[in-house]
mmCIF file of C-alpha atoms and ligand atoms in Angstrom:
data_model
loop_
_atom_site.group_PDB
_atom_site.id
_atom_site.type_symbol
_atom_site.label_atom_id
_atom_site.label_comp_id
_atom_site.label_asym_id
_atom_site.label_seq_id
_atom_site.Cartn_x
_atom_site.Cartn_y
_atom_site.Cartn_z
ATOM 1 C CA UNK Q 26 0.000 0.000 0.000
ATOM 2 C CA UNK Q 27 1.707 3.134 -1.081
ATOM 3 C CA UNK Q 28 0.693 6.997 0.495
ATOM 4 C CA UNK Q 29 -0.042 9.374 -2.069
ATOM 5 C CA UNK Q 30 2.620 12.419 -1.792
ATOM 6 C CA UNK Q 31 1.758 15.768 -3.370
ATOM 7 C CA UNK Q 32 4.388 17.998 -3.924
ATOM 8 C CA UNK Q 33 4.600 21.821 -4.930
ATOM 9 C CA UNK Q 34 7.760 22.641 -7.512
ATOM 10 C CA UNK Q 35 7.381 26.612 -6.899
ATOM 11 C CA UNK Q 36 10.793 27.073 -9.342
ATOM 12 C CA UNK Q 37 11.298 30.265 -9.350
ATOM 13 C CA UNK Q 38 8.186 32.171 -8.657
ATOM 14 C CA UNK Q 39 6.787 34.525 -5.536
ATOM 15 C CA UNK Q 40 8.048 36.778 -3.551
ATOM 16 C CA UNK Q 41 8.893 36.212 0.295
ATOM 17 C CA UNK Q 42 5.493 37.827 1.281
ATOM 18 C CA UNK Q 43 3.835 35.912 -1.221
ATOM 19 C CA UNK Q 44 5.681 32.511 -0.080
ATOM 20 C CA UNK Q 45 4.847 33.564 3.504
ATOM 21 C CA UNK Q 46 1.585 33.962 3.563
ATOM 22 C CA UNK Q 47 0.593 30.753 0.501
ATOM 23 C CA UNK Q 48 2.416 28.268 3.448
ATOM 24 C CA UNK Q 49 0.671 30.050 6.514
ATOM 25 C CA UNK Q 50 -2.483 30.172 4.566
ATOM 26 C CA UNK Q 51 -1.961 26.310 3.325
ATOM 27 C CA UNK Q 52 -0.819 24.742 6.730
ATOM 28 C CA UNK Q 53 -3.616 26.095 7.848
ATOM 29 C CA UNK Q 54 -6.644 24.972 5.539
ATOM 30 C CA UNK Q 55 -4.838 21.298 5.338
ATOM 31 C CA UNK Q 56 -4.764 21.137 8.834
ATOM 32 C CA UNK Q 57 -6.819 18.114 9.267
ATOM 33 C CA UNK Q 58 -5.045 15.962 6.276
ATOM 34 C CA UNK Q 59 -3.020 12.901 7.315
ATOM 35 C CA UNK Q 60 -4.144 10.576 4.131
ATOM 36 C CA UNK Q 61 -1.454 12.299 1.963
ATOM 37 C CA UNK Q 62 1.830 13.418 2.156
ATOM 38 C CA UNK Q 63 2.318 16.988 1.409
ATOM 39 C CA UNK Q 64 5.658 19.168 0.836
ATOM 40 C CA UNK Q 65 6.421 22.288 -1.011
ATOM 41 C CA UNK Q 66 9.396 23.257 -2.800
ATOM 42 C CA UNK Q 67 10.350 27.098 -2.684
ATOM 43 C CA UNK Q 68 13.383 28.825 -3.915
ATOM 44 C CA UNK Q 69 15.989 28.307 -1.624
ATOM 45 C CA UNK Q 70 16.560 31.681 -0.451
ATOM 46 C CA UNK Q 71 13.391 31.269 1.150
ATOM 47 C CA UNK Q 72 13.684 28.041 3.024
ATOM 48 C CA UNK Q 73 14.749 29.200 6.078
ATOM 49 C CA UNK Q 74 12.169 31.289 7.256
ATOM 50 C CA UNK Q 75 9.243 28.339 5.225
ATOM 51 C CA UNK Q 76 11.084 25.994 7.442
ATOM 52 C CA UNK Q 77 10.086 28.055 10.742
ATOM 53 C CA UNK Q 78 6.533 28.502 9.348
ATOM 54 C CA UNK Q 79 5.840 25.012 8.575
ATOM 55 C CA UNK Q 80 7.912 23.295 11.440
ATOM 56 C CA UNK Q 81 5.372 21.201 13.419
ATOM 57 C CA UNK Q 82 2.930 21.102 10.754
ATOM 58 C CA UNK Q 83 1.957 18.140 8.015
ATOM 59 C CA UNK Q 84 3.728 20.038 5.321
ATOM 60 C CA UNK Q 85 7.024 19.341 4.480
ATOM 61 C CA UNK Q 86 9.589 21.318 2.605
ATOM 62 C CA UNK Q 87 11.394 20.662 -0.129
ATOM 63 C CA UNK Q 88 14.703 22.354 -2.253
ATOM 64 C CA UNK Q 89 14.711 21.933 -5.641
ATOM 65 C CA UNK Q 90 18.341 21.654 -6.450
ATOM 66 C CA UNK Q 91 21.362 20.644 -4.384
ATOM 67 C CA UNK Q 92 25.214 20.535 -4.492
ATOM 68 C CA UNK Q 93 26.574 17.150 -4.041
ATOM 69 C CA UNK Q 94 29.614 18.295 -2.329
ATOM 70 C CA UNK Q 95 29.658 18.589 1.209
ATOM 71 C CA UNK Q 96 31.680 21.603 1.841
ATOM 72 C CA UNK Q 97 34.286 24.306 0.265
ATOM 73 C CA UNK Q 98 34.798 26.069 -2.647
ATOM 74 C CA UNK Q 99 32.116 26.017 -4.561
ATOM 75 C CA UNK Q 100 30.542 29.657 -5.465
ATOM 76 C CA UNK Q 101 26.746 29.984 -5.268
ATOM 77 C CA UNK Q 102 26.108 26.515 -4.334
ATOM 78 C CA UNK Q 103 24.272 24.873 -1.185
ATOM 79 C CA UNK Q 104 24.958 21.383 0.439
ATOM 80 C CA UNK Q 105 22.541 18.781 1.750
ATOM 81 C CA UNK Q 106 23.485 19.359 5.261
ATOM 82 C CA UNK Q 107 22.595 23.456 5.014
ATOM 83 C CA UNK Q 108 19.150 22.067 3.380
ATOM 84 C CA UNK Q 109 18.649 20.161 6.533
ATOM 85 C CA UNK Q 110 19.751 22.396 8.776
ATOM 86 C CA UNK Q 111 16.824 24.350 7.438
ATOM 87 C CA UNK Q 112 14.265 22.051 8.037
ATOM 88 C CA UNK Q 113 14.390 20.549 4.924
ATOM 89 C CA UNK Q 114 13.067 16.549 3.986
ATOM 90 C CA UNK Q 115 13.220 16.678 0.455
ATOM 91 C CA UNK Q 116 14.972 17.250 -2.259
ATOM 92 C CA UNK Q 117 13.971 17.212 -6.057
ATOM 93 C CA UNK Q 118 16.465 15.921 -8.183
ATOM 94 C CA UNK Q 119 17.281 16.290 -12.006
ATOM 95 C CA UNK Q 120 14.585 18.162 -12.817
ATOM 96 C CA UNK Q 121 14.274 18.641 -16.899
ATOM 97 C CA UNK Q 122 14.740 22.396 -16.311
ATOM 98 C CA UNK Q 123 17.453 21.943 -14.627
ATOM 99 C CA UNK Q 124 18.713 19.098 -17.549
ATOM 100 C CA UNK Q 125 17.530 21.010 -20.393
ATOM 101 C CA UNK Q 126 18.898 24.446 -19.031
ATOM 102 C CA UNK Q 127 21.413 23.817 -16.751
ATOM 103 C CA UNK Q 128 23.250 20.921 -18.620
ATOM 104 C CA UNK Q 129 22.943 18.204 -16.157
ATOM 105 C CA UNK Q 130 23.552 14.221 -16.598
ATOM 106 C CA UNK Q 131 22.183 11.679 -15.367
ATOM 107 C CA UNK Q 132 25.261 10.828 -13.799
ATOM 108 C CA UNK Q 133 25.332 14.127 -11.867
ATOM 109 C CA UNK Q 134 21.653 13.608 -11.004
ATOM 110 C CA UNK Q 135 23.110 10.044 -9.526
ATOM 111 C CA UNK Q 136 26.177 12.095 -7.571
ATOM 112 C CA UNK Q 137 23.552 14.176 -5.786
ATOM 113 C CA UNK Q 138 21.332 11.043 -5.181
ATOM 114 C CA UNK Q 139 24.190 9.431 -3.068
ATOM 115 C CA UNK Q 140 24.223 12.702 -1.578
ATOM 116 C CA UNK Q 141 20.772 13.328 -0.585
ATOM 117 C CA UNK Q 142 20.500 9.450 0.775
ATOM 118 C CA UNK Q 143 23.783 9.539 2.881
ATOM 119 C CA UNK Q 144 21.986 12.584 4.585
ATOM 120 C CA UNK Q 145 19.163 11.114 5.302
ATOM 121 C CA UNK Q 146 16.999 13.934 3.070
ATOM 122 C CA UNK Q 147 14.410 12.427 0.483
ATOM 123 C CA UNK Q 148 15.083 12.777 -2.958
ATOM 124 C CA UNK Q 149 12.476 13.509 -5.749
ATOM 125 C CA UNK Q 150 14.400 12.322 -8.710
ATOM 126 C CA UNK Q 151 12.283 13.288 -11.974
ATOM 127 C CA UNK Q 152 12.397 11.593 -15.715
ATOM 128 C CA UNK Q 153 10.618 12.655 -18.741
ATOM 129 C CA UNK Q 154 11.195 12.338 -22.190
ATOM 130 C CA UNK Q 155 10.932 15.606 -24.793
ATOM 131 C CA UNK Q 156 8.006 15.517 -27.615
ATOM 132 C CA UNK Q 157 10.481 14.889 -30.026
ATOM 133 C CA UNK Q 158 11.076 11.687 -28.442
ATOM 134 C CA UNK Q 159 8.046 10.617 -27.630
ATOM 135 C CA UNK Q 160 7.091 11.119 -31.364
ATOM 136 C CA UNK Q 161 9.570 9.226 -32.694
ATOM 137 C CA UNK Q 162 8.502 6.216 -30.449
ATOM 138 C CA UNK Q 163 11.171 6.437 -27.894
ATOM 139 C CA UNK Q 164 9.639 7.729 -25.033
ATOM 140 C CA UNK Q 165 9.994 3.825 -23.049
ATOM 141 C CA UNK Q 166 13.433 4.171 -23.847
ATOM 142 C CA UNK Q 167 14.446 7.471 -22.746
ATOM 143 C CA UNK Q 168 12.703 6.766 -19.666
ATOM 144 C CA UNK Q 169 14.212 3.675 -18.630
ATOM 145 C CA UNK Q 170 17.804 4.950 -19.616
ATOM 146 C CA UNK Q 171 17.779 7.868 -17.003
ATOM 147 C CA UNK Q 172 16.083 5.979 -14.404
ATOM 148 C CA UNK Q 173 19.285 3.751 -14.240
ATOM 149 C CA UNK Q 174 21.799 6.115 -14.895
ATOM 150 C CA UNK Q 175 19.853 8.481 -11.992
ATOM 151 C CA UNK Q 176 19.483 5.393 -9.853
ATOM 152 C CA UNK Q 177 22.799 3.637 -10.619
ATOM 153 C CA UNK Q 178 24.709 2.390 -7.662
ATOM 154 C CA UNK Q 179 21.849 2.444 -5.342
ATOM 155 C CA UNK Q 180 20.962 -0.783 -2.777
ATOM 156 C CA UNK Q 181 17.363 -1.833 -2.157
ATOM 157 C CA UNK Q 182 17.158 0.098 0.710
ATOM 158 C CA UNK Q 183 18.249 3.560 -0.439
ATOM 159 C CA UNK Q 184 15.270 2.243 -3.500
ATOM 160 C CA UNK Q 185 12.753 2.472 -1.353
ATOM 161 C CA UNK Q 186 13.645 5.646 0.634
ATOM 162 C CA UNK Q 187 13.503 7.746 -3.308
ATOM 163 C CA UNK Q 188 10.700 8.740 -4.783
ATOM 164 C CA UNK Q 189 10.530 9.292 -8.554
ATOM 165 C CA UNK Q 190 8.653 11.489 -10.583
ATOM 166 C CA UNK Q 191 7.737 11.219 -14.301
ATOM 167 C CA UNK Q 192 7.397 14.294 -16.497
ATOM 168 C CA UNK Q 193 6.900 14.160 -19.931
ATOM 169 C CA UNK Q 194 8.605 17.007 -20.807
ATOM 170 C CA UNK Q 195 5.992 18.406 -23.425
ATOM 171 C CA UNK Q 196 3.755 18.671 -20.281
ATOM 172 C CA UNK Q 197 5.543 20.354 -18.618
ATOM 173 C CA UNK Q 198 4.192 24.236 -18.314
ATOM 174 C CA UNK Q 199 1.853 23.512 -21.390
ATOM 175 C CA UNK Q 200 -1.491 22.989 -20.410
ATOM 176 C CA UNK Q 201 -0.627 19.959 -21.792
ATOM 177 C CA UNK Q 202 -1.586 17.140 -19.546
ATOM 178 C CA UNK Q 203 -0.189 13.296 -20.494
ATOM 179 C CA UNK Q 204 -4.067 11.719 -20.639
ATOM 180 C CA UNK Q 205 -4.283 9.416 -17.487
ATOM 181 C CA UNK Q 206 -3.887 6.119 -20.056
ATOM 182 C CA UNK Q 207 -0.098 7.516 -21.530
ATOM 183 C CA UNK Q 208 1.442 8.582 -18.018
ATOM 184 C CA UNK Q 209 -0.303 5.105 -16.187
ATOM 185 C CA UNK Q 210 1.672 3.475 -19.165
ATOM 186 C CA UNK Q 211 4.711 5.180 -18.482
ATOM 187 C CA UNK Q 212 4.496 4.543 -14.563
ATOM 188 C CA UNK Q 213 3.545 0.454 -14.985
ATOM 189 C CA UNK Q 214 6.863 0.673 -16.994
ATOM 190 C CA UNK Q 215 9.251 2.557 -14.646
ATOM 191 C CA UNK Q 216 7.594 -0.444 -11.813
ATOM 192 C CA UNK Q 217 8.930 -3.219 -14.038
ATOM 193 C CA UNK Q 218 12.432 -1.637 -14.487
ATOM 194 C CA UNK Q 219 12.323 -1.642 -10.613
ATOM 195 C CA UNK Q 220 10.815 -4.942 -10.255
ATOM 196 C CA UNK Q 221 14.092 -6.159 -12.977
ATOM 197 C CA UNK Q 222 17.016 -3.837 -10.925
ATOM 198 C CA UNK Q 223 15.596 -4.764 -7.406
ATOM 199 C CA UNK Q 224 12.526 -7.100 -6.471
ATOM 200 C CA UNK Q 225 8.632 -7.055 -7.216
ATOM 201 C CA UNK Q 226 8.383 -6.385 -3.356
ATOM 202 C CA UNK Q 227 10.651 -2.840 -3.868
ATOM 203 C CA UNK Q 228 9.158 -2.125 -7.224
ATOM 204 C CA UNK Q 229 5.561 -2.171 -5.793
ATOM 205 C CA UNK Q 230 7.057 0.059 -2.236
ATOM 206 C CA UNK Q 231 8.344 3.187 -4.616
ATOM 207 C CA UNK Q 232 6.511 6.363 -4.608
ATOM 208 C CA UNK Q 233 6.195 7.208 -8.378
ATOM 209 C CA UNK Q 234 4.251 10.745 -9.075
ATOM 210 C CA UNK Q 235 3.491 12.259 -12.196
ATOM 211 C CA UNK Q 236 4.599 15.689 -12.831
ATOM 212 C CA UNK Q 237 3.339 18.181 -16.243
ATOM 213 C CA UNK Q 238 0.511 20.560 -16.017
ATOM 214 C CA UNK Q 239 -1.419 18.637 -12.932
ATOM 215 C CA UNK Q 240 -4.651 20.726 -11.736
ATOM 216 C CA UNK Q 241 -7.362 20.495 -9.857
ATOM 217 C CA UNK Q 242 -9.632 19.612 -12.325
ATOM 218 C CA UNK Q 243 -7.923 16.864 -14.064
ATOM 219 C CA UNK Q 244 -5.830 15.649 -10.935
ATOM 220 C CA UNK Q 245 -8.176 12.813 -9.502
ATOM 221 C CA UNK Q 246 -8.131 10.937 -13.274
ATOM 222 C CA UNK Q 247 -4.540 10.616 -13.235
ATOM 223 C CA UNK Q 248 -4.110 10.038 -9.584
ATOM 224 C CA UNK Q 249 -7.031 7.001 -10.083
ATOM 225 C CA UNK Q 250 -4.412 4.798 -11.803
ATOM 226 C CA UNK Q 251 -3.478 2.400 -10.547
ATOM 227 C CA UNK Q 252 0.808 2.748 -10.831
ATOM 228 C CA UNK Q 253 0.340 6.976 -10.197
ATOM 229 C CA UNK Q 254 1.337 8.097 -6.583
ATOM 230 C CA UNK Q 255 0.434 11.407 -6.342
ATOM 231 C CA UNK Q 256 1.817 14.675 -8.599
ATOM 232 C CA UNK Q 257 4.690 17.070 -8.557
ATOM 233 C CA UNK Q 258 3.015 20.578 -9.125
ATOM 234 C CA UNK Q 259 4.371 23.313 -10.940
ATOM 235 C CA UNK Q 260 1.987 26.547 -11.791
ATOM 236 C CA UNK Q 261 -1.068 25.156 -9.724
ATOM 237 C CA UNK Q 262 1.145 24.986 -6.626
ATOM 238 C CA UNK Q 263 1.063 28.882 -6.431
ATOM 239 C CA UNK Q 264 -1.864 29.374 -5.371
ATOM 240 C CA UNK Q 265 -3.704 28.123 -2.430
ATOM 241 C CA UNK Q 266 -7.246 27.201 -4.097
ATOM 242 C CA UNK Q 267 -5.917 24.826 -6.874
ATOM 243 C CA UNK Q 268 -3.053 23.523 -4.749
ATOM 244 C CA UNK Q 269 -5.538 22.359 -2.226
ATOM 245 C CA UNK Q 270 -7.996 21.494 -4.675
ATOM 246 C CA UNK Q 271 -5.177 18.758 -5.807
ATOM 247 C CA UNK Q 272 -4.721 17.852 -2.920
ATOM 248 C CA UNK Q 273 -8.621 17.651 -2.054
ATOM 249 C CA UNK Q 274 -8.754 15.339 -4.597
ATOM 250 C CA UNK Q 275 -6.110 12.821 -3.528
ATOM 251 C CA UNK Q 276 -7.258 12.585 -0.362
ATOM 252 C CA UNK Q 277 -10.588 11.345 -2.514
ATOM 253 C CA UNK Q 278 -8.758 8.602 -4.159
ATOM 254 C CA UNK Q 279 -9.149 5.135 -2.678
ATOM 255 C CA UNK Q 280 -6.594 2.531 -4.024
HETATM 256 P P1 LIG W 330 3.517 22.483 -14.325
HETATM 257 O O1 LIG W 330 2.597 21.824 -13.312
HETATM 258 O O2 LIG W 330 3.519 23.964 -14.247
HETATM 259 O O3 LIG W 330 3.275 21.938 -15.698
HETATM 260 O O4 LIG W 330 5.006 22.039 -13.928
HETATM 261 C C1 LIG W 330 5.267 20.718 -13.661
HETATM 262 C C2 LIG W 330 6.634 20.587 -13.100
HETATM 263 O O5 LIG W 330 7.615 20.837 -13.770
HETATM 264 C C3 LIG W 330 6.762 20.213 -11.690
HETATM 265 O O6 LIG W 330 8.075 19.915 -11.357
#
C-alpha cells in the first residue's frame, strides 16, 4: 500500500510575502489531512524562514536543487546538510529544467542522489522524455535509460527511501496534460524496471508521481491509476485554491 505524496515545484516564482503567507495560509486549511503526504518546494533563499513557518505542521519542505559536495569552494552553491539544517526533507532531483537548461547528466543527477541518501533527506528524482522523443517512439526508452543512470549504484534500501517522478517534458508548463492512459503506461513501466534492478516487493514500495501541467480539475483521473502516486506541481502549486484542490482530490482517491 503506497501513500499518495503531493508535492509543490514553486521554481522560481513569488516573492517572500507571497511565499509567507501561501504556506501560513496552506498549513492552515490542510490542517486536518493525514491521508497524503504533502511538501512544497520554494526557492531556496526562502527556506529558512518556510522551514520556521511550517515546522510542526503536516507540510514538508522541499529544495529543488542541491550541491553534491559537502563543503568548500564552490561559489553559489548549497549542500545537503545546510538544506537540513533548514528544516528541509526533500529534495527534487534532475529536474528537466534543470537538464535542459542547466546541462545536467544523469550521472550528476546520480552524484547528488548518493548525496541526498547519505543525509538522510528524500530525494524527488524526476524523468521525462521531450516531444520529439516521444514522437519518434522512444519515449519507453528514454525513460528507462535515465532511471538507471539516476538510480545507478543504489541498494534496495536507499530504493525504497527515493521517490521518482515522471514528467513528460511536453507537459511540462503547457497545459498539456499526459491523458491518465499515456502517463499510467509510463508509470507500470518505470515499476517493471524496478521490479528487474531490485525485487517485485521494492518495485511495488516506490513512490512514483506524475509531474506536467497537474490541476485540480484533471488531478483525480490521473491520480485514479493504478501505478500513479500522487503529482509534482508546478503553476497550480502557487496558489492556495488549486493547490488544495489537488490535494482535495487525492485525499478522494481510494486505491
Ligand atoms: P507544471 O505543473 O507547471 O506543468 O510544472 C510541472 C513541473 O515541472 C513540476 O516539477
Amino acid at each position: 500500500m503506497r501513500r499518495l505524496f503531493i508535492a509543490g515545484n514553486w521554481k522560481m516564482n513569488l516573492n517572500r510575502g507571497q511565499s509567507l503567507s501561501l504556506v501560513q495560509s496552506l498549513a492552515e486549511s490542510l490542517r486536518g489531512v493525514s491521508e497524503v503526504d504533502i511538501a512544497v518546494c520554494p526557492p531556496a533563499v526562502y527556506l529558512g524562514e518556510l522551514g520556521k513557518a511550517l515546522h510542526a505542521t503536516n507540510i514538508g519542505l522541499g529544495a529543488q536543487n542541491v550541491n553534491s559536495k559537502a563543503e568548500g569552494a564552490y561559489t553559489g552553491e548549497i549542500s545537503c546538510s545546510m538544506l537540513k539544517d533548514v528544516g528541509c526533507r526533500y529534495v527534487i532531483l534532475g529536474h528537466s529544467e534543470r537538464r535542459a537548461i542547466y546541462g545536467e547528466t544523469d550521472s550528476m543527477v546520480n552524484e547528488k542522489l548518493h548525496a541526498v541518501l547519505a543525509a538522510g533527506l528524500t530525494p524527488i528524482v524526476c524523468v521525462g522524455e521531450t516531444l520529439e522523443q516521444r514522437e519518434a517512439g522512444q519515449t519507453q526508452q528514454v525513460v528507462r535509460s535515465q532511471c538507471l543512470g539516476s538510480l545507478a549504484g543504489l541498494t534496495e534500501d536507499q530504493m525504497l527511501k527515493t521517490v521518482l517522478a515522471y514528467e513528460p517534458v511536453w507537459a511540462i508548463g503547457t497545459g498539456k496534460t499526459a491523458s491518465p492512459a499515456q502517463a499510467e503506461e509510463v508509470h507500470k513501466d518505470i515499476r517493471s524496471l524496478l521490479e528487474a534492478q531490485f525485487s517485485v516487493g521494492t518495485a511495488q514500495k516506490v513512490i512514483v508521481l506524475y509531474g506536467g501541467s497537474v490541476k485540480a480539475d484533471n488531478a483525480l483521473e490521473l491520480l485514479s491509476e493504478p501505478n500513479i502516486d500522487g503529482a509534482l506541481v508546478g503553476g497550480a502549486s502557487l496558489k492556495q485554491d488549486s493547490f488544495e484542490g489537488i490535494i482535495k482530490a487525492a485525499t478522494s482517491v481510494r486505491k
